[in-house]
Short mmCIF file of C-alpha atoms in Angstrom, two decimals:
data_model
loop_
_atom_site.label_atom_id
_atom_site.label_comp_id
_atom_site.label_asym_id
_atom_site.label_seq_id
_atom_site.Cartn_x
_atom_site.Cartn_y
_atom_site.Cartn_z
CA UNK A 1 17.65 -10.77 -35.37
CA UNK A 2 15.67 -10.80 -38.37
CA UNK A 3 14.05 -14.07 -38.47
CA UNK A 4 11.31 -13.15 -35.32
CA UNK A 5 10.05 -10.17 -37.07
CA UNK A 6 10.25 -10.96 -40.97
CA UNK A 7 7.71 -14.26 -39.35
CA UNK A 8 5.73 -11.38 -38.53
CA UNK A 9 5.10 -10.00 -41.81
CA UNK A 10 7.49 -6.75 -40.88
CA UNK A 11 9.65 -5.80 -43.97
CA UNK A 12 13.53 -5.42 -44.16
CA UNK A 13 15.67 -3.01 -45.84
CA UNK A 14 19.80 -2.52 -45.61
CA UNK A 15 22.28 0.25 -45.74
CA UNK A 16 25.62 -1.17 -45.68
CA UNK A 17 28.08 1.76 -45.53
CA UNK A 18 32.05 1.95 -45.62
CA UNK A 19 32.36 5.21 -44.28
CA UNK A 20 31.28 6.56 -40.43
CA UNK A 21 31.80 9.26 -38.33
CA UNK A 22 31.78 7.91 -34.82
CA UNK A 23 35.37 6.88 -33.76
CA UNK A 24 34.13 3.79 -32.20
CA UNK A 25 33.62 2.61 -36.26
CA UNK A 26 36.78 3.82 -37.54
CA UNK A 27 36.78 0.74 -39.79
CA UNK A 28 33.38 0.55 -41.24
CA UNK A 29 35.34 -0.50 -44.40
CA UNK A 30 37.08 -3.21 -42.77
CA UNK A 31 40.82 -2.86 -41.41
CA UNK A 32 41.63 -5.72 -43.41
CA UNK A 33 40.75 -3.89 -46.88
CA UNK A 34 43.36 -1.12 -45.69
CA UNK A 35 45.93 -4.08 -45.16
CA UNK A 36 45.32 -5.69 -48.35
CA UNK A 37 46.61 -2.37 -49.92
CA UNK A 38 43.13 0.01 -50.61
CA UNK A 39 44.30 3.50 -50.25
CA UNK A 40 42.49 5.80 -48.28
CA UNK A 41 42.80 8.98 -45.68
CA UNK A 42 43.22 8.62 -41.79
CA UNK A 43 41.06 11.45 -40.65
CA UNK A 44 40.68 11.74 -36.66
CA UNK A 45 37.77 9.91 -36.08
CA UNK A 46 37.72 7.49 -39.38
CA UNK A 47 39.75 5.76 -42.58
CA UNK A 48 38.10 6.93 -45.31
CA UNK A 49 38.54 5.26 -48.24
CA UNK A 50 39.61 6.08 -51.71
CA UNK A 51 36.44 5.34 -53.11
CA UNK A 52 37.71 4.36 -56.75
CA UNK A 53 40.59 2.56 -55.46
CA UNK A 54 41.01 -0.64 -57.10
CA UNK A 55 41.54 -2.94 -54.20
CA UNK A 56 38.76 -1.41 -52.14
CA UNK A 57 36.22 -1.87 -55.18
CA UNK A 58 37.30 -5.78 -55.82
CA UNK A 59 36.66 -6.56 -52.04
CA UNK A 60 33.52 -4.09 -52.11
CA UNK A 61 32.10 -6.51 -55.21
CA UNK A 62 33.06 -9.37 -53.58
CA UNK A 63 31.14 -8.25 -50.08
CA UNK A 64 27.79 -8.17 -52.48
CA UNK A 65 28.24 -10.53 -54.23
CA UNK A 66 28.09 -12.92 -51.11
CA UNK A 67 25.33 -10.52 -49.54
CA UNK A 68 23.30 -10.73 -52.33
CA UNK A 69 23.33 -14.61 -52.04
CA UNK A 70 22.28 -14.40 -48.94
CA UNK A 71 19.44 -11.51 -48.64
CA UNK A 72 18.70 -10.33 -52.19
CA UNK A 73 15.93 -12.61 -52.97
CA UNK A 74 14.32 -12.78 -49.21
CA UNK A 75 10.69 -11.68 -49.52
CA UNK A 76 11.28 -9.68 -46.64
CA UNK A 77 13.60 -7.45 -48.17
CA UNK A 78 11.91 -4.00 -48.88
CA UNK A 79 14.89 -2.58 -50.61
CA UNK A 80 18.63 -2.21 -50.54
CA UNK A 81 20.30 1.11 -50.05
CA UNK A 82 23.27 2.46 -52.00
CA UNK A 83 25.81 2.83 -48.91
CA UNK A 84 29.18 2.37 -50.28
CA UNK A 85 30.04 6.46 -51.07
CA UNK A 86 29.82 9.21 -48.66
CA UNK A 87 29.44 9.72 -45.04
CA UNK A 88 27.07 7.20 -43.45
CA UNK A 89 26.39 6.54 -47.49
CA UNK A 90 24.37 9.48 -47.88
CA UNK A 91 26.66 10.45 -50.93
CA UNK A 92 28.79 13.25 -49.76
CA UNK A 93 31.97 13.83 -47.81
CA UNK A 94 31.14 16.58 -45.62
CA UNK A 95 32.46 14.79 -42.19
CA UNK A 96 35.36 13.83 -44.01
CA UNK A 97 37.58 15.23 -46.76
CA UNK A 98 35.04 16.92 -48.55
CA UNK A 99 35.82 15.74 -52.11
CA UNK A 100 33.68 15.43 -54.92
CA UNK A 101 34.17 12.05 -56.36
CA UNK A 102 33.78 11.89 -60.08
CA UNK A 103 30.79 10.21 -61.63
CA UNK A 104 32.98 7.18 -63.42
CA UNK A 105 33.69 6.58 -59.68
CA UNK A 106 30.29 6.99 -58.25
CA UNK A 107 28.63 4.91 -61.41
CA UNK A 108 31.57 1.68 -60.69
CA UNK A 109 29.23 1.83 -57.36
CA UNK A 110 25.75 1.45 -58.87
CA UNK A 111 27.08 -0.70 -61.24
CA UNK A 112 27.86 -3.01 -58.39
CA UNK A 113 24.48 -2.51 -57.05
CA UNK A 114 23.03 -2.95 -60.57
CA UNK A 115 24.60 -6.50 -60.93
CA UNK A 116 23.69 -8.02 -57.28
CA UNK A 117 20.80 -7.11 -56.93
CA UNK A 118 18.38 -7.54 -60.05
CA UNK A 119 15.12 -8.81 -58.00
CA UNK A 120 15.48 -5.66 -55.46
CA UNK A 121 14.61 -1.96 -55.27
CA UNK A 122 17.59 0.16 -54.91
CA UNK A 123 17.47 3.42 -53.06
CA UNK A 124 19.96 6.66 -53.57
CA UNK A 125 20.00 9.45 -51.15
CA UNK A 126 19.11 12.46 -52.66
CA UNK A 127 22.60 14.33 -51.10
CA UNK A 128 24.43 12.21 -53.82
CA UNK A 129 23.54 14.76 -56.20
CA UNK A 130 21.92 17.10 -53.84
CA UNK A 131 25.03 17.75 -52.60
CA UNK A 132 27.87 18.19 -55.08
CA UNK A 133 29.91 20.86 -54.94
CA UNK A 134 29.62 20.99 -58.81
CA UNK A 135 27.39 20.08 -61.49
CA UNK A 136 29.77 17.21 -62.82
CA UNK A 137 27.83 14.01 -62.56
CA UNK A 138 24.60 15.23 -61.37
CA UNK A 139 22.75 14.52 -64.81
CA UNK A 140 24.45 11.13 -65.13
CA UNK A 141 23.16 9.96 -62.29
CA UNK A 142 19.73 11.20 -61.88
CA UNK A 143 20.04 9.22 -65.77
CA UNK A 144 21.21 6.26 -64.77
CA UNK A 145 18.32 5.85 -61.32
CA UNK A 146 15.31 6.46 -63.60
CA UNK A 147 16.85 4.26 -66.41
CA UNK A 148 17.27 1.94 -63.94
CA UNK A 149 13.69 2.23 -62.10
CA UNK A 150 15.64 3.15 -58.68
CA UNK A 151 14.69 5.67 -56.34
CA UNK A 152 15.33 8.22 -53.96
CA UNK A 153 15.45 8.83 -50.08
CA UNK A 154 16.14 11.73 -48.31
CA UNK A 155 17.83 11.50 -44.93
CA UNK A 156 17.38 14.72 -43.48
CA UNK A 157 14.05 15.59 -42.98
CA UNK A 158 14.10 18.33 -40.18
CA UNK A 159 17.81 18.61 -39.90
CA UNK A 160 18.86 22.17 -37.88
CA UNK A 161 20.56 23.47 -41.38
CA UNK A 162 17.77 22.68 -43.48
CA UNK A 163 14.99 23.81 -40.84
CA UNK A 164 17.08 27.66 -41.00
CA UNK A 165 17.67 27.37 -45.32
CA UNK A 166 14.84 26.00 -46.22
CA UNK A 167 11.94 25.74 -43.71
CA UNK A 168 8.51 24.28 -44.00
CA UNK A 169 8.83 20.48 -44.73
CA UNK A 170 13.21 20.57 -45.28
CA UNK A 171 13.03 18.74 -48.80
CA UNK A 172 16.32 20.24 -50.48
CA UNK A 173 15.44 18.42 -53.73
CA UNK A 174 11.87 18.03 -53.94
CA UNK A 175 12.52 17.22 -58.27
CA UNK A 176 14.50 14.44 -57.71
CA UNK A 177 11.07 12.54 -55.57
CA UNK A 178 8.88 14.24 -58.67
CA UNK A 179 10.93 12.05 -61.13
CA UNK A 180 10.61 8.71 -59.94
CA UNK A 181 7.62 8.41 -56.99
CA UNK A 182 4.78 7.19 -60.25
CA UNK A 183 7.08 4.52 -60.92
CA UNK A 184 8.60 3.54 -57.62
CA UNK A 185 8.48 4.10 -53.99
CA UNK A 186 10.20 7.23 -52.17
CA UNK A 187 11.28 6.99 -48.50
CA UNK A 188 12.14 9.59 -46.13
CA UNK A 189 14.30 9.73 -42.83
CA UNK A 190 13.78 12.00 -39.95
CA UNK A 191 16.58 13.69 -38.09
CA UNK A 192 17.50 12.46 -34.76
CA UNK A 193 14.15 12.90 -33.58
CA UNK A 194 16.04 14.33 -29.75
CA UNK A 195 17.71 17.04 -32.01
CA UNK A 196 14.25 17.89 -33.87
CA UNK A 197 12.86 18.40 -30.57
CA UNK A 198 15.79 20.03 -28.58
CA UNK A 199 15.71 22.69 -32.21
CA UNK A 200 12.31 23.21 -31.85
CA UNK A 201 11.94 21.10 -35.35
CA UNK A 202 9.69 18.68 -34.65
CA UNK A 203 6.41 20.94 -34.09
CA UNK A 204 4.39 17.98 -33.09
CA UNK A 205 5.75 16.49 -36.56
CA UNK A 206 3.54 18.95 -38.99
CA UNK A 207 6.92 19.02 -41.51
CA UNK A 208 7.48 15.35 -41.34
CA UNK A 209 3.85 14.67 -42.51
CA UNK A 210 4.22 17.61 -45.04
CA UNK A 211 7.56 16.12 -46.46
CA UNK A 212 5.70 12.86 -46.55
CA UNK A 213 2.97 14.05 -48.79
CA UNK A 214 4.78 16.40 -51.06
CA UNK A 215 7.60 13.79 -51.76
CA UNK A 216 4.63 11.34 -52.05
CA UNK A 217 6.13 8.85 -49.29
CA UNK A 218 5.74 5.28 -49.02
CA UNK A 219 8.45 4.08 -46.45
CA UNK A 220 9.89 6.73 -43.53
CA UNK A 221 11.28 6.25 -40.66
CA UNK A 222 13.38 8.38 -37.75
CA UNK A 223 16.48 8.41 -35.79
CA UNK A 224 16.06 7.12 -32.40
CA UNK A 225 14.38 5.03 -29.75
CA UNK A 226 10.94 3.72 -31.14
CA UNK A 227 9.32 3.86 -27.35
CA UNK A 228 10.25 7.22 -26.95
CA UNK A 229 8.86 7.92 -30.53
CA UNK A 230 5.67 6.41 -30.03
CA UNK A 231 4.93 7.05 -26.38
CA UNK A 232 5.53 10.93 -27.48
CA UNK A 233 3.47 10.80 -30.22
CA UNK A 234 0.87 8.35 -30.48
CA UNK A 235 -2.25 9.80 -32.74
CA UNK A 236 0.75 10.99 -35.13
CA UNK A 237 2.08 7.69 -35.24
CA UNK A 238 -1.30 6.71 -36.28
CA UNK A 239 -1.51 9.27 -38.62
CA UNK A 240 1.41 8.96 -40.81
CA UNK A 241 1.27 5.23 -40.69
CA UNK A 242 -2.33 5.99 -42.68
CA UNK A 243 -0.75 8.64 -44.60
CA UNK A 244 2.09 7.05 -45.92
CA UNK A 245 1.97 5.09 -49.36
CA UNK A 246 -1.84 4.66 -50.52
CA UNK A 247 -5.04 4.98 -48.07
CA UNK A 248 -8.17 4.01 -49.66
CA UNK A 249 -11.73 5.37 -48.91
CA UNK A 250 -15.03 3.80 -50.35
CA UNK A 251 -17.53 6.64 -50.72
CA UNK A 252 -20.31 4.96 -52.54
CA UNK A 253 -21.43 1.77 -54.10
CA UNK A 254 -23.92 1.15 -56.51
CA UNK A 255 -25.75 -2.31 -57.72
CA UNK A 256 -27.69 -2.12 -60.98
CA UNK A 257 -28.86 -5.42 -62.97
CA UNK A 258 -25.43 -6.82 -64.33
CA UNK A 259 -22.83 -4.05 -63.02
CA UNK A 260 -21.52 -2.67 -59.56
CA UNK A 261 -19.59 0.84 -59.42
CA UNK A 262 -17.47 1.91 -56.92
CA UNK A 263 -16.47 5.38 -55.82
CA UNK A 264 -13.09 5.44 -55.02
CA UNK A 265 -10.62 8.04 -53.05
CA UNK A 266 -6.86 7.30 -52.25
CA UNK A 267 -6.56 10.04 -49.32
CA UNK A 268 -2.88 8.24 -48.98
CA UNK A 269 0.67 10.05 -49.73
CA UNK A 270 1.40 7.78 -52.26
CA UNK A 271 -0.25 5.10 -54.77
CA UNK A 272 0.23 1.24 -54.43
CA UNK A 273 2.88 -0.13 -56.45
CA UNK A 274 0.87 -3.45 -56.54
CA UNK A 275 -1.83 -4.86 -57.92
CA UNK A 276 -4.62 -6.52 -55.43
CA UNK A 277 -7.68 -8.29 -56.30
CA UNK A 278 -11.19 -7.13 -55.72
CA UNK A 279 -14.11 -9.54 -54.84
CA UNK A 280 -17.42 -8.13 -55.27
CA UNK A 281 -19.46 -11.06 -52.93
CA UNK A 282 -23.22 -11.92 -51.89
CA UNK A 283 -24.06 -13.36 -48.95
CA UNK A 284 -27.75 -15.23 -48.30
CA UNK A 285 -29.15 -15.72 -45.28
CA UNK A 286 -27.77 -18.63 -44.98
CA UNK A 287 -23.96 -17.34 -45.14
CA UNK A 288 -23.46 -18.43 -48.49
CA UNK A 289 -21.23 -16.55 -50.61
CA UNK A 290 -21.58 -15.96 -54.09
CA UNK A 291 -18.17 -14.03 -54.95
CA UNK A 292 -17.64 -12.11 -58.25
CA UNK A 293 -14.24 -11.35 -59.14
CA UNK A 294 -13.29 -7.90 -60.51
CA UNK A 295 -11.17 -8.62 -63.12
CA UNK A 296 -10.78 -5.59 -64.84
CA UNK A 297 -9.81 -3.91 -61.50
CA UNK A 298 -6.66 -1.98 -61.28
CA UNK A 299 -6.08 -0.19 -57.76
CA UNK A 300 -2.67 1.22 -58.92
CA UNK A 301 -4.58 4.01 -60.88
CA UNK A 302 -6.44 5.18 -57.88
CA UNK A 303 -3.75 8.08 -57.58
CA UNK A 304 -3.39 10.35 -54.09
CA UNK A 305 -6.08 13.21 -53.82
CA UNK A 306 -8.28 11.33 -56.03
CA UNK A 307 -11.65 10.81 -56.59
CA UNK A 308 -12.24 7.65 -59.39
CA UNK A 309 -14.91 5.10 -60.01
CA UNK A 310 -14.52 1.57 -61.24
CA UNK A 311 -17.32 -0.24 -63.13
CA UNK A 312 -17.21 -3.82 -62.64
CA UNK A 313 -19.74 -6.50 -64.45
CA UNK A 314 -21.27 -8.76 -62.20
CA UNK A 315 -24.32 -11.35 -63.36
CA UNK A 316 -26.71 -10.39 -60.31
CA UNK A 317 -29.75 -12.12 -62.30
CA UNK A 318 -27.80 -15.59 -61.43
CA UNK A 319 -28.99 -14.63 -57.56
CA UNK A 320 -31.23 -16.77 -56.68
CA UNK A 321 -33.92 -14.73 -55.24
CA UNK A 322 -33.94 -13.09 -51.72
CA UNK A 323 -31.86 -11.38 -49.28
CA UNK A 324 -27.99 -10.43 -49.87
CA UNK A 325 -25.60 -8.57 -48.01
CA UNK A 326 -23.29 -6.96 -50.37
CA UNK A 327 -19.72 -6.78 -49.33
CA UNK A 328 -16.20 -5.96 -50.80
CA UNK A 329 -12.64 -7.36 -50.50
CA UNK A 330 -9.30 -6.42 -51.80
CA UNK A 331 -6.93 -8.77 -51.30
CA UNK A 332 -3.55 -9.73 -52.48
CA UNK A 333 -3.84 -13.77 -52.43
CA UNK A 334 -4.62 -14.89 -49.15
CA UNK A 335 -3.98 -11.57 -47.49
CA UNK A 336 -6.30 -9.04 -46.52
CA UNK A 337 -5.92 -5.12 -47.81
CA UNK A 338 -8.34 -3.17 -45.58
CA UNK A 339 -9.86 -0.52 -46.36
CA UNK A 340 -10.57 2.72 -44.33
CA UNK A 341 -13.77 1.89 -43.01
CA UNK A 342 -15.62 2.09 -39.91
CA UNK A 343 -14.78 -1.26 -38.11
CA UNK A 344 -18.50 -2.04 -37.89
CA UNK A 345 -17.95 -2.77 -41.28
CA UNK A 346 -15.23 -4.97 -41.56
CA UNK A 347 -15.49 -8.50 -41.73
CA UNK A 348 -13.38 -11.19 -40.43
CA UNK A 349 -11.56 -11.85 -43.55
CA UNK A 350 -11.18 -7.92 -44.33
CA UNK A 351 -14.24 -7.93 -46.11
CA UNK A 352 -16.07 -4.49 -46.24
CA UNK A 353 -19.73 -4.80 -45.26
CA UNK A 354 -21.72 -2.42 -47.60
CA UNK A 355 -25.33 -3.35 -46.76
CA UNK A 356 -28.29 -5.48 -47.67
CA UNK A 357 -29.94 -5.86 -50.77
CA UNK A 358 -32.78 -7.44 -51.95
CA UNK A 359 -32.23 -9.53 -55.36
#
């Protein structure tokens, strides 16, 4: 399933959970487990397990550890979820027997995480602390995610009961995305996107894109049938594809003897995590390129609703005389990161054109 679309440069990411609420996956931790002695409740539509049960954590270990082997160090892998706890492993128990499970439980579950998968982001949703009954734990773990550079998601972006509590863009724990989203990035989950709609929720998705850029989002995604989605909704699609993570702008350039400067805005949710490389280049009139590279450049700092300007050195007198077009190109190696420009303007190798200059 994967192979076809991680060839095609789309991104990964897993939630492997132990606990569901459809009947038809009664056994999302495996029958077996039950068998081998993990205790647990039989609830009408599910086992759930005893999540600090002995048993059930040796053979939950021993699932990651062979998943790990398998996935963890795949370049296609975005990031891994924490799914083990909670109802669809969002962290709670509300679908189920509502218990609070203490922190030493909840923390032999990151630590599992924590030791599997080194090389990977790891992802918490927020209702693990969001929604304790009690305070117990809630510092802990909101210590042990930033000491660990995790980060958050939140799952229920326009969800009915968050829609009537809290309205506008439905973040219940817009701290918890303040914390970490400099450092790492935050990803967001729509409701079933038929329920937003049939609720009157969805409002042509103004409180998705609002949760996107107050949680400063980098990854979201939705609950439902992506032709339905898209069909519905095409410019949005468009748009929060732009807004989400960093979208960078080039408002002006300027060339003096020995240095370029670049205005700079990120009109993007979010920053980027990773450095790219910036070639400054010169083309003749004869298509040669002359291409300075911007060492000093570092696009990470261009922060969302920013305007910044990078000075670069470039030795322009070492032109040969005549005729340049002046053009820019972030890239990370061999791979193009465009910029939002006009398409006139973009070159075949994601190269912005700027304009002509006479050296």
């Amino acid at each position: 399933i994967i192979e076809p679309y991680a060839a095609a440069g789309v991104g990964i990411s897993f939630r492997i959970t132990c606990k569901e609420t459809d009947a038809k996956m009664r056994y999302s931790t495996p029958q077996w487990v039950q068998i081998a002695g993990a205790k647990g409740t039989d609830l009408d539509n599910a086992w759930e397990p005893d999540y600090g049960d002995s048993v059930f954590l040796e053979k939950l270990g021993n699932f990651h550890k062979a998943f790990a082997a398998r996935y963890a160090n795949k370049d296609y892998v975005r990031y891994i979820d924490v799914g083990s706890y909670g109802d669809w492993g969002e962290g709670h128990t509300t679908f189920g027997t509502k218990k609070d499970w203490e922190w030493s439980v909840i923390k032999k579950h990151f630590d599992i995480y924590d030791k599997y998968y080194k090389s990977n982001l790891i992802v918490v949703s927020d209702d693990f602390i969001g929604s304790r009954n009690t305070s117990e734990g809630k510092a802990e773990m909101q210590k042990y995610i930033l000491d660990h550079g995790w980060t958050y998601r939140d799952d229920s972006i326009c969800v009915d009961w968050f829609a009537d509590t809290i309205g506008g863009d439905t973040v219940r724990s817009p701290e918890l995305f303040e914390a970490v989203w400099r450092s790492v990035p935050v990803v967001l989950e729509l409701e079933h996107y038929a329920a937003t709609v049939a609720n009157n929720n969805w409002q042509n998705g103004v409180n998705f894109l609002a949760a996107a850029v107050n949680t400063h989002a980098t990854y979201a995604g939705f609950h439902g049938y992506p032709k339905q989605w898209v069909n519905d909704n095409p410019q949005f699609a468009v748009t929060m594809g732009n807004k989400l993570g960093y979208w960078y702008f080039v408002d002006k350039v300027t060339v003096s003897e020995n240095k370029v400067s670049i205005d700079w805005q990120n009109k993007g949710a979010c920053k980027a995590y990773n450095k790219y490389s910036l070639d400054i280049i010169f083309t003749d009139e004869s298509g040669q390129d002359t291409v300075f590279a911007a060492a000093d450049f570092d696009n990470t700092t261009i922060m969302p609703n920013e305007k910044k300007t990078t000075e670069h050195l470039v030795d322009i007198k070492s032109l040969v005389s005549g005729k340049y077009t002046v053009s820019i190109r972030m890239h990370k190696g061999d791979t193009p990161v465009y910029l939002a420009v006009n398409k006139g303007h973009t070159g075949t190798d994601g190269r912005c054109v700027l304009g002509i200059l006479t050296v």
